[in-house]
Coordinates of C-alpha atoms and ligand atoms in Angstrom, one line a residue:
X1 CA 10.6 24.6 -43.5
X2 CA 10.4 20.9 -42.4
X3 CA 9.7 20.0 -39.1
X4 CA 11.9 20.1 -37.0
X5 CA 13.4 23.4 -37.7
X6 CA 10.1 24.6 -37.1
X7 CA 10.0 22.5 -34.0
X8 CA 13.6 24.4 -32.9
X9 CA 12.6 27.8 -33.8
X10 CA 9.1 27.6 -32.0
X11 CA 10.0 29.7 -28.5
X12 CA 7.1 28.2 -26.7
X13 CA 8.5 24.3 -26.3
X14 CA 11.3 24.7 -29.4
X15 CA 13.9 25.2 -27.4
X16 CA 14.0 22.0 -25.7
X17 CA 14.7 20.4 -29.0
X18 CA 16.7 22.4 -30.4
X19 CA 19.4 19.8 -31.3
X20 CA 17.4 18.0 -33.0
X21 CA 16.7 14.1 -34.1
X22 CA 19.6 13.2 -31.6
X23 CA 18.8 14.7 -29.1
X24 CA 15.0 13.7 -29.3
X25 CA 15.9 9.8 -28.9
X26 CA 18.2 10.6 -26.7
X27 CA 15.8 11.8 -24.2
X28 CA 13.0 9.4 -25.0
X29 CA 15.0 6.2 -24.6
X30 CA 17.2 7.5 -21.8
X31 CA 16.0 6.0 -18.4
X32 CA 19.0 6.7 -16.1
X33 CA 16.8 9.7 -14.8
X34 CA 14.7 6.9 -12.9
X35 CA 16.4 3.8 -13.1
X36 CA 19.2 4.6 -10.9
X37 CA 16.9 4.2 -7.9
X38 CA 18.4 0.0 -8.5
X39 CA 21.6 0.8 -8.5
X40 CA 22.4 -1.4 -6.0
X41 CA 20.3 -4.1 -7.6
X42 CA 22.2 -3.6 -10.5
X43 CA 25.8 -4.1 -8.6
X44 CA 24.1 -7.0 -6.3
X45 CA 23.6 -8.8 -9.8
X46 CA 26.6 -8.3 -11.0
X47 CA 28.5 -9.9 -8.1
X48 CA 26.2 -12.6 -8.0
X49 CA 27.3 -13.0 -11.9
X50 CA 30.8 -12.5 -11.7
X51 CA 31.5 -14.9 -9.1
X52 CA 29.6 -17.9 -11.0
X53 CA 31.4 -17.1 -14.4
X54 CA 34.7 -17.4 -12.1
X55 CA 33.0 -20.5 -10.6
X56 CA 32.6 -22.1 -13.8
X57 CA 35.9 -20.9 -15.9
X58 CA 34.4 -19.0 -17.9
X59 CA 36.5 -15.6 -16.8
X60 CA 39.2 -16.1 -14.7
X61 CA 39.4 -15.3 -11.0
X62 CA 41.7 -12.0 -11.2
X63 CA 38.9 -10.6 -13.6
X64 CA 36.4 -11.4 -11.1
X65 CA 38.7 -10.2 -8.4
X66 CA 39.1 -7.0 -10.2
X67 CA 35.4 -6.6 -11.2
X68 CA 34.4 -7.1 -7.7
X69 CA 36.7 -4.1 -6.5
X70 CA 35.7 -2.1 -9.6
X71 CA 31.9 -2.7 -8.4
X72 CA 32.7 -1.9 -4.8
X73 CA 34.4 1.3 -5.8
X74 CA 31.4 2.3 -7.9
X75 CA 28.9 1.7 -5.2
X76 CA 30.9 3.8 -2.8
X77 CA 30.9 6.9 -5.6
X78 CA 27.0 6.4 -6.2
X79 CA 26.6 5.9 -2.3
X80 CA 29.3 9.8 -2.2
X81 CA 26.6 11.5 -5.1
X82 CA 30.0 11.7 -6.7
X83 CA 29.3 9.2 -10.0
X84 CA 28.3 11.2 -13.1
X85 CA 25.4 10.1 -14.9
X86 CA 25.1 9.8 -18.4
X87 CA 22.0 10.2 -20.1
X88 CA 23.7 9.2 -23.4
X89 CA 24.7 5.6 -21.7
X90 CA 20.9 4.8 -21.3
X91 CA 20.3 3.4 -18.2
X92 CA 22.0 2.2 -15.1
X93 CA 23.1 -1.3 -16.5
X94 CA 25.4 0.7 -19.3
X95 CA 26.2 3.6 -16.9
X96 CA 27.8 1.3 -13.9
X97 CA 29.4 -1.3 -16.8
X98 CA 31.0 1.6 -18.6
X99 CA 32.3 3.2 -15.6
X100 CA 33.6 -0.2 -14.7
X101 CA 35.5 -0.7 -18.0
X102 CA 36.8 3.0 -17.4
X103 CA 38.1 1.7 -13.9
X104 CA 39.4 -1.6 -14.4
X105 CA 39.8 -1.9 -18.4
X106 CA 39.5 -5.2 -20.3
X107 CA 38.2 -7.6 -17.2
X108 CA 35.2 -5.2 -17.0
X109 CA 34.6 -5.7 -21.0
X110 CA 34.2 -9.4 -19.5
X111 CA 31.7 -8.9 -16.9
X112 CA 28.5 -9.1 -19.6
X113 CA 29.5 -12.2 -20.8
X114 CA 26.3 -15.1 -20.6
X115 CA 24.0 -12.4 -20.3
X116 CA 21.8 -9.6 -21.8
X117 CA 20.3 -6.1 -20.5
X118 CA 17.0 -8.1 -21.0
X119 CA 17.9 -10.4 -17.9
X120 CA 19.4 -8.0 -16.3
X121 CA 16.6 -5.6 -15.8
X122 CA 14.5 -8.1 -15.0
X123 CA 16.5 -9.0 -12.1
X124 CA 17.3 -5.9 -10.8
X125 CA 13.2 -5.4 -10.7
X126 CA 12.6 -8.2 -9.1
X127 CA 15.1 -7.5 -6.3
X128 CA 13.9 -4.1 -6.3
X129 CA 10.3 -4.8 -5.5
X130 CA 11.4 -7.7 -3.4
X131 CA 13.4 -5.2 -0.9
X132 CA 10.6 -2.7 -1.4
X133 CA 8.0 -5.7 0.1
X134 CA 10.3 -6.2 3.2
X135 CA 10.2 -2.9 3.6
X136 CA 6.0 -1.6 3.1
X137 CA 6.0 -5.2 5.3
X138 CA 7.7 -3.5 8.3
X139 CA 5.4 -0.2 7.8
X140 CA 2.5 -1.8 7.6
X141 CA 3.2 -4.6 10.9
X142 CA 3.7 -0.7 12.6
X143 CA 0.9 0.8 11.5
X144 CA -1.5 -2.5 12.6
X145 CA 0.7 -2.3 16.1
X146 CA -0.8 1.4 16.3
X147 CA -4.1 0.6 16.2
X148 CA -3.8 -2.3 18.2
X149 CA -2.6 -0.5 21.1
X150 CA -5.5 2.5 20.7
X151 CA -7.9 -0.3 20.3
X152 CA -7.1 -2.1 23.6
X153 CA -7.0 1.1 25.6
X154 CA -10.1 2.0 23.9
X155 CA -11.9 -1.9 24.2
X156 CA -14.6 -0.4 25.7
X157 CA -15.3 3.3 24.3
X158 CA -18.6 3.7 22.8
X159 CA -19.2 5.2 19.5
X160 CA -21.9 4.9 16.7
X161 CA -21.5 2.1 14.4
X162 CA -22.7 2.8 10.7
X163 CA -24.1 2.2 7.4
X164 CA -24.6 4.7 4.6
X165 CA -22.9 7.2 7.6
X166 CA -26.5 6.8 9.5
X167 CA -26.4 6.0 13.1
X168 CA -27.2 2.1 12.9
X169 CA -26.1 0.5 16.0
X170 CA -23.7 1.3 19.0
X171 CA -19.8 -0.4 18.6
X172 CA -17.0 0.7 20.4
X173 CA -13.8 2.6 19.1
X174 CA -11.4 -0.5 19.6
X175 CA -13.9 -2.6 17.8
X176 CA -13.6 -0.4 14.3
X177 CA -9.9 0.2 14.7
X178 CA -9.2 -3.7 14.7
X179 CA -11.4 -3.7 11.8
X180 CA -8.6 -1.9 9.8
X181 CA -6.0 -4.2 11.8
X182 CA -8.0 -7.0 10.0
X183 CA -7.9 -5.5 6.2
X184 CA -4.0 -4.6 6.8
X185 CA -3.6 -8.0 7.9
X186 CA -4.4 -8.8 4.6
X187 CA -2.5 -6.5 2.8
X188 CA 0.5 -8.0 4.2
X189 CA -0.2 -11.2 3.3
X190 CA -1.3 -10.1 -0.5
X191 CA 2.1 -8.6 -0.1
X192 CA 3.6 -11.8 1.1
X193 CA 2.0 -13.8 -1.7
X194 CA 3.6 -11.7 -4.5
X195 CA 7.1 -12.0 -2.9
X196 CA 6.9 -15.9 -3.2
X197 CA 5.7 -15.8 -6.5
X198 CA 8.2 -13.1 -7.7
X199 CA 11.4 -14.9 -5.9
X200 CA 12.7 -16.9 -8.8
X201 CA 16.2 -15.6 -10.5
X202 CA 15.8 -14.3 -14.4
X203 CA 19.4 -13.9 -14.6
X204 CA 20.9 -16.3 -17.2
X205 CA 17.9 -15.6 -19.7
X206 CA 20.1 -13.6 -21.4
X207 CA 18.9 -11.8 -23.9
X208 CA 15.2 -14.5 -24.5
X209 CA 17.3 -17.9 -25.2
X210 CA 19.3 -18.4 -22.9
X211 CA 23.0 -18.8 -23.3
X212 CA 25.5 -21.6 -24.8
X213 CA 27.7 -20.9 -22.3
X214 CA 28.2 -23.1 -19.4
X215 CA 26.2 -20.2 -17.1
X216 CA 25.1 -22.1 -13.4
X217 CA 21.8 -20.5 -13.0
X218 CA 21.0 -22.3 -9.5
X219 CA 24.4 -20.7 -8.2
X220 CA 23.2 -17.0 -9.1
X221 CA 19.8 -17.7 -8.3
X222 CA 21.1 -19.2 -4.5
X223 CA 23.8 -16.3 -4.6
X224 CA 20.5 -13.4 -4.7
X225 CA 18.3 -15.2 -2.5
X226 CA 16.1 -16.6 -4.7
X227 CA 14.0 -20.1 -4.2
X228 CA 15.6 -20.8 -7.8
X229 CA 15.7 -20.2 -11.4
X230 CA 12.8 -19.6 -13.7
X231 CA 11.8 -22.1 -15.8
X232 CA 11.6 -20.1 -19.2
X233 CA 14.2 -18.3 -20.8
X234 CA 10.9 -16.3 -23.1
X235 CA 8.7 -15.7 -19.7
X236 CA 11.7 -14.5 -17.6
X237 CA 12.7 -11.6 -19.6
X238 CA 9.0 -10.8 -21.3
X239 CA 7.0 -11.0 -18.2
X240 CA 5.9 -8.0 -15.2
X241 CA 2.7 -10.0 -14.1
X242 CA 5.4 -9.7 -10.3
X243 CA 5.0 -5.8 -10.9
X244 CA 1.6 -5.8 -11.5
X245 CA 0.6 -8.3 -8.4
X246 CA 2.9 -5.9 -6.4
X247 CA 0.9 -2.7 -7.5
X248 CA -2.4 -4.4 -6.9
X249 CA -1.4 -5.3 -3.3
X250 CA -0.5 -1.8 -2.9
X251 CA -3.3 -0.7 -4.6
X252 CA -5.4 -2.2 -2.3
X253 CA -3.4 -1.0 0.9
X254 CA -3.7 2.3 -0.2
X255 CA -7.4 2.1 -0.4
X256 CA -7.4 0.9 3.2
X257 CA -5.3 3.6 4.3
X258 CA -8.0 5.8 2.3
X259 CA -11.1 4.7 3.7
X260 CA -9.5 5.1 7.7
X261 CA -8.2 8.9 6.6
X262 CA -11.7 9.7 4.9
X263 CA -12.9 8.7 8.7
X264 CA -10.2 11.0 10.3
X265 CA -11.6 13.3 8.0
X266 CA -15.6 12.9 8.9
X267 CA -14.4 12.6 12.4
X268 CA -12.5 16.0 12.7
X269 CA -15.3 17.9 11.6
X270 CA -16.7 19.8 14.5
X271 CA -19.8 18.3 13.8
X272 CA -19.2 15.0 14.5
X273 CA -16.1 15.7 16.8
X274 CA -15.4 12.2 17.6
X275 CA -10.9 12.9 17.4
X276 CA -8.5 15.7 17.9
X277 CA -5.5 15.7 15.7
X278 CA -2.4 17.3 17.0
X279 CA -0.8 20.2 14.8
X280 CA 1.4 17.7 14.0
X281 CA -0.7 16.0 11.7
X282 CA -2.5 19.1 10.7
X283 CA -2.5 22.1 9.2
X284 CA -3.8 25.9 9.7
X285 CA -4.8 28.3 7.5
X286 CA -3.7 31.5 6.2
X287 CA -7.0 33.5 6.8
X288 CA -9.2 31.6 8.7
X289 CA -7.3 31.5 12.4
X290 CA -9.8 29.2 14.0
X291 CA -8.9 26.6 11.1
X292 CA -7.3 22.9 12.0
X293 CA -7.3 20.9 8.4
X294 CA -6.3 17.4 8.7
X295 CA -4.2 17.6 5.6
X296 CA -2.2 14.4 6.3
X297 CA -5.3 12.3 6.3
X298 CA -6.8 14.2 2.9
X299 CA -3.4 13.9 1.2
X300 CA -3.1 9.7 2.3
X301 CA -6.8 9.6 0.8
X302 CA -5.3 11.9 -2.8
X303 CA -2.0 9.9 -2.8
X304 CA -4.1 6.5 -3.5
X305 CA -5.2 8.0 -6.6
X306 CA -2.4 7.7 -8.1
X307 CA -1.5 4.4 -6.7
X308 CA -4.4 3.3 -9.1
X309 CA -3.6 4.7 -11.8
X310 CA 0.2 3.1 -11.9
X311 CA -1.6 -0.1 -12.0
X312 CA -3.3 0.2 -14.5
X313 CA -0.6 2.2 -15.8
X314 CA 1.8 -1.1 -15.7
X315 CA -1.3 -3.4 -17.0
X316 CA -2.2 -1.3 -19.7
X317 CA 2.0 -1.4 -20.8
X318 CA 2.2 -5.2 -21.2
X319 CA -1.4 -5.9 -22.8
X320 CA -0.3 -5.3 -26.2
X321 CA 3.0 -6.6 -25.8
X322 CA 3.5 -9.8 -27.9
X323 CA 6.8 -11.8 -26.4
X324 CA 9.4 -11.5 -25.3
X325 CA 11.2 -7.8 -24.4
X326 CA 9.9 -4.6 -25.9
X327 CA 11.3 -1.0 -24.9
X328 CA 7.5 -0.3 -24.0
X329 CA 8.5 -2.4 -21.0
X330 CA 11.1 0.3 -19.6
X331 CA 8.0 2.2 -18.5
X332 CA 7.5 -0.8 -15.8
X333 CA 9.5 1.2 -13.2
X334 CA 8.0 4.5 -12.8
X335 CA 4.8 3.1 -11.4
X336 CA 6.3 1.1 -9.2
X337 CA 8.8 3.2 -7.8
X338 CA 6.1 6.0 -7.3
X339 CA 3.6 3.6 -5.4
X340 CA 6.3 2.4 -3.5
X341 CA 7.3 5.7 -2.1
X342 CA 4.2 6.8 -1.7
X343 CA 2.7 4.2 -0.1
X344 CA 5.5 4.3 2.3
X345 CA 4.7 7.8 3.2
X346 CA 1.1 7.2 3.1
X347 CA 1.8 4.3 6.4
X348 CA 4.4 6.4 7.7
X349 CA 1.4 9.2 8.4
X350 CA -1.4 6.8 9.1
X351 CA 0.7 5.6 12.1
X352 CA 1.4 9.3 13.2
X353 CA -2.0 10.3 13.0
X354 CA -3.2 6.8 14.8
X355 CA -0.9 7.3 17.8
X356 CA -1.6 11.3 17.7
X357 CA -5.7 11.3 17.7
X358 CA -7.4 12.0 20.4
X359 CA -10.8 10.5 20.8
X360 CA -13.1 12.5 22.2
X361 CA -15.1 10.0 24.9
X362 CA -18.2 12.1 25.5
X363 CA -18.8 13.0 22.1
X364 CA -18.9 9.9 21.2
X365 CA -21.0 8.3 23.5
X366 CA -23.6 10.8 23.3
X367 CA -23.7 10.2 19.1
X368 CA -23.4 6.6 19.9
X369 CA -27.0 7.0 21.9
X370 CA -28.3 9.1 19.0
X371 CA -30.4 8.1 16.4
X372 CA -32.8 5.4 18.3
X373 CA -29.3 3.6 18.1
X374 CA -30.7 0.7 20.1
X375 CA -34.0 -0.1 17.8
X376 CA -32.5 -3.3 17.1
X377 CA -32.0 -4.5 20.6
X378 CA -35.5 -3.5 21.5
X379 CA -36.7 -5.8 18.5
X380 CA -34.7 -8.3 19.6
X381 CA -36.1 -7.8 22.8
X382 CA -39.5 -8.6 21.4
X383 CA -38.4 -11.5 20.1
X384 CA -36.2 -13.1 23.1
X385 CA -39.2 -12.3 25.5
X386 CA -42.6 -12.3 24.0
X387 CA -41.5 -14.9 21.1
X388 CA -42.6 -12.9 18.9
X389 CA -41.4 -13.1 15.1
X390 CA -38.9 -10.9 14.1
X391 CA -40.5 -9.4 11.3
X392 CA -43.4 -8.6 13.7
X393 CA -41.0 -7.1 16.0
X394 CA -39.3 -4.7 14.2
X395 CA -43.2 -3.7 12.8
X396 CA -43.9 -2.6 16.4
X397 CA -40.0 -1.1 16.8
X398 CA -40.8 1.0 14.0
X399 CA -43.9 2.2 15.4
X400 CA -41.9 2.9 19.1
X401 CA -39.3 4.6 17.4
X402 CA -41.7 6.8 15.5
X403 CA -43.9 7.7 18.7
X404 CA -40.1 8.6 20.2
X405 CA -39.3 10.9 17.5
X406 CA -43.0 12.6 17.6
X407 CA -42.2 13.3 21.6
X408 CA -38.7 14.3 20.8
X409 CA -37.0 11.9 23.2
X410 CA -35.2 8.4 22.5
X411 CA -36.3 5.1 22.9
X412 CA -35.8 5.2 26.9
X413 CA -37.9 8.0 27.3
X414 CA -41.1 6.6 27.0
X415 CA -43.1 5.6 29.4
X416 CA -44.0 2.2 29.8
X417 CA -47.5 2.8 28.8
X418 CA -47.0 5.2 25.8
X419 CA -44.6 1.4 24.7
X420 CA -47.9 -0.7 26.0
X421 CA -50.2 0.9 24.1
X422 CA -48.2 0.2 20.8
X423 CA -47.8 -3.5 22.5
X424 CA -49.3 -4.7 25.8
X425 CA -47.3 -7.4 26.7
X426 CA -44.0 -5.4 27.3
X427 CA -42.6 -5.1 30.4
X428 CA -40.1 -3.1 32.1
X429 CA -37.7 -5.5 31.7
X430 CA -37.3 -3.7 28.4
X431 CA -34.9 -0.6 29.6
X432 CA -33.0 -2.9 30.4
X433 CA -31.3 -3.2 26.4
X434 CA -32.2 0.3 25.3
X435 CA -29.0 1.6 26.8
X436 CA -25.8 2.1 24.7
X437 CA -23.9 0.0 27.3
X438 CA -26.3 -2.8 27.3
X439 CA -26.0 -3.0 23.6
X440 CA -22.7 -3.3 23.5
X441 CA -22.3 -5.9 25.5
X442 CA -24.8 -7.3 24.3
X443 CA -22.7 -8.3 21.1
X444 CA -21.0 -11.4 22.3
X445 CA -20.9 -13.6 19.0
X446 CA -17.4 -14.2 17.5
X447 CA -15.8 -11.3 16.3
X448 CA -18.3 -8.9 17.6
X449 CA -18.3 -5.5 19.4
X450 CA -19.1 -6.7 22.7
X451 CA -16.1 -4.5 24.9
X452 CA -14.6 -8.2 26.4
X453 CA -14.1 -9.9 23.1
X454 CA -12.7 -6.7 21.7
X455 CA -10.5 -6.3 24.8
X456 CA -9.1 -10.0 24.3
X457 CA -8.8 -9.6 20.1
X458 CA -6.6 -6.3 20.9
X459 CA -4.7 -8.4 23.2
X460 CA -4.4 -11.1 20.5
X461 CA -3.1 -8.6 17.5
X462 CA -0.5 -7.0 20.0
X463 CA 0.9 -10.1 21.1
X464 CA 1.3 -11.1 17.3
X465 CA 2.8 -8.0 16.6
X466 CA 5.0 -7.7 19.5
Ligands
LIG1 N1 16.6 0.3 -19.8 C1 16.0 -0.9 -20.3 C2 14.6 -1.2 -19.6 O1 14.4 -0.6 -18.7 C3 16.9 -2.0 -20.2 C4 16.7 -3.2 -21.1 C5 17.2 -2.7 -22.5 N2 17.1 -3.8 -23.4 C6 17.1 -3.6 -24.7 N3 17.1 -4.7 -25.4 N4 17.1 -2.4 -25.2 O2 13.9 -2.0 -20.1

């Protein structure tokens, strides 16, 4: 028996290729079943074609007249869900030109004149990702307005501040939500970066060459809102480095959006109990009634998982790839239409949940006074008023906060003796900084957590975003 009979008569996967050889490319080459998602790319390009070749004489301008109409009628079928897709036309550059032969005969034939599927796609990717950028721009200019407004209303909440999740020193709740305002910032402008790199026009490459016909690249190029041709005919159609820059800065948003829900998360937890979530943003569960699970925030944190694999998905594609075009290069579009949706949804619910939570103020303050929180401003203390050095300092710190812990109170609970007889020269000017509020406000350097300069930076970010 050879093969593939045995392949078709095996009832656990056989089936499925049951017709055979035919059937088997068919399926593996096809990628209509994703690459419809640019359909609109795909008919913006070939506008933006049509008219130049009219422009130039080389079709005339009933055929362009007609292929316009042809393309408009398309798009409204597509737009209806009434366009049937073929899997044996490939993709959605042969399914919208054969459907626009069927509707307007020989001018449609004309349409792929001066040009290649090679070009093509890499157009319609680069105006995909470049609307999907405008759009992940907007979502993530909403999300940093979010925390902008919590963080001004919250300027001056106390919480703990911390490293390796130990209490290390008091900050305040607006002070780490702008902190995420600052690492979206970024993301946006990784985001920005990529779109100015990726806005030149690969149509006209044809199929790696370029063309002998008289083709006006600029005009296309102006036509889709690009800065202007690429340079190479070779680099246009072999290269996805755009792609790859694109998943990287969404890569990298996603990780953002991770770290702030694995805080939702911790925070949550009725044993820290620093935010309420809504049931909006949460979910219950079927046999524990007491349960609130923040699901949107665990799934935002699973979802950029695989926002890291499609990059090095797409990397792993082109670093074998000699140039110019290989079919391996049709597998450039899954990872970036999956990050893209995802990552949209992943900002949509980080907004929700920013502009749902409810931070719990006492909580918080009380953690943010735990854990001989304000060591450091006693040591620094030492230093400012007995000039002693710091490494001395936090010696005899050390030894305060140890006494503290033996008596089981913090750092204002000793007496003023019990703190002499570690040092004699302190005063009681000392209480003075071991309070949460004191340390706070303490923090007056640039782009510290002192509650006025976080009160004026929120005001900053909102007016930018406004
Ligand atoms: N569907 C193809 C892709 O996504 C279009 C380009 C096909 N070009 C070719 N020479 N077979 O890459």
């Amino acid at each position: 028996m050879d093969e593939q009979t045995d392949n078709a008569q095996n009832s656990l996967w056989g089936g499925r290729y049951a017709e055979g050889p035919g059937a088997i490319m068919r399926e593996i080459n096809a990628s209509i079943g994703f690459d419809r998602k640019m359909w609109r790319q795909d008919i913006r390009g070939s506008l933006a074609h049509a008219a130049m070749l009219a422009h130039v004489g080389i079709i005339s301008a009933e055929d362009e007249a007609a292929i316009r109409k042809g393309l408009a009628a398309i798009a409204a079928e597509i737009e209806a869900g009434r366009f049937a897709w073929s899997e044996a036309l490939e993709d959605i550059h042969m399914n919208i030109e054969a459907r626009l032969t069927e509707r307007i005969g020989e001018a449609g034939k004309r349409l792929h004149t001066g040009r290649s599927r090679n070009d093509q796609v890499a157009l319609d990717v680069r105006l995909w990702v470049r609307d999907a950028i405008d759009g992940l721009d907007a979502q993530i200019a909403d999300v940093m307005r979010a925390l902008a407004d919590r963080a001004a209303e919250h300027a001056a909440t106390v919480m703990p501040g911390f490293t390796h999740l130990q209490p290390a020193q008091p900050t305040t709740l607006g002070h780490h939500l702008l902190a995420y305002v600052e690492m979206l910032s970024r993301d946006r402008g990784r985001l920005a970066d990529c779109r100015r790199r990726l806005n030149e026009s690969p149509l006209g490459a044809a199929a790696l060459c370029g063309t002998g016909f008289p083709i006006d690249r600029h005009m296309t190029a102006k036509a889709l809102g690009f800065d202007g041709p690429t340079r190479n005919s070779l680099d246009s159609v072999a290269s996805r480095d755009f792609a790859a820059e694109f998943l990287f800065a969404c890569a990298m948003c996603a990780t953002h959006l991770s770290r702030f829900a694995e805080e939702i998360v911790i925070w949550t937890n009725p044993y820290f109990g620093f935010v309420k979530l809504s049931d909006a943003f949460t979910t219950g569960s079927s046999i524990m009634p007491q349960k609130r699970n923040p699901d949107a925030a665990e799934l935002v944190r699973g979802k950029t998982g695989r926002m890291l694999g499609n990059l090095t998905a797409m990397l792993t594609v082109l670093k074998g790839l000699a140039l110019t075009y290989f079919k391996d290069m049709q597998e450039d579009k899954e990872p970036v239409f999956d990050t893209a949706e995802n990552l949209a949804l992943c900002l949509a619910a980080t907004a929700g949940m920013v502009r749902d939570m409810r931070p719990q103020a006492e909580r918080l303050e009380a953690a943010a006074g735990a854990g001989f929180s304000t060591a450091t401003d006693l040591a620094d203390w030492l230093v400012r008023e007995l000039k002693m050095p710091f490494r001395d300092a936090h010696h005899v710190t050390g030894k305060l906060v140890a006494m503290a812990e033996g008596r089981g109170v913090d750092l204002a609970g000793l007496t003023l003796a019990e703190m002499q007889s570690v040092e004699p020269r302190i005063g009681d000017g000392v209480f003075g900084v071991l309070t949460v509020a004191a340390s706070v406000a303490s923090r007056t350097s640039f782009g510290g957590t002192a509650p006025a300069n976080v009160a004026r930076m929120a005001a900053e970010w909102r007016e930018r975003l406004a």
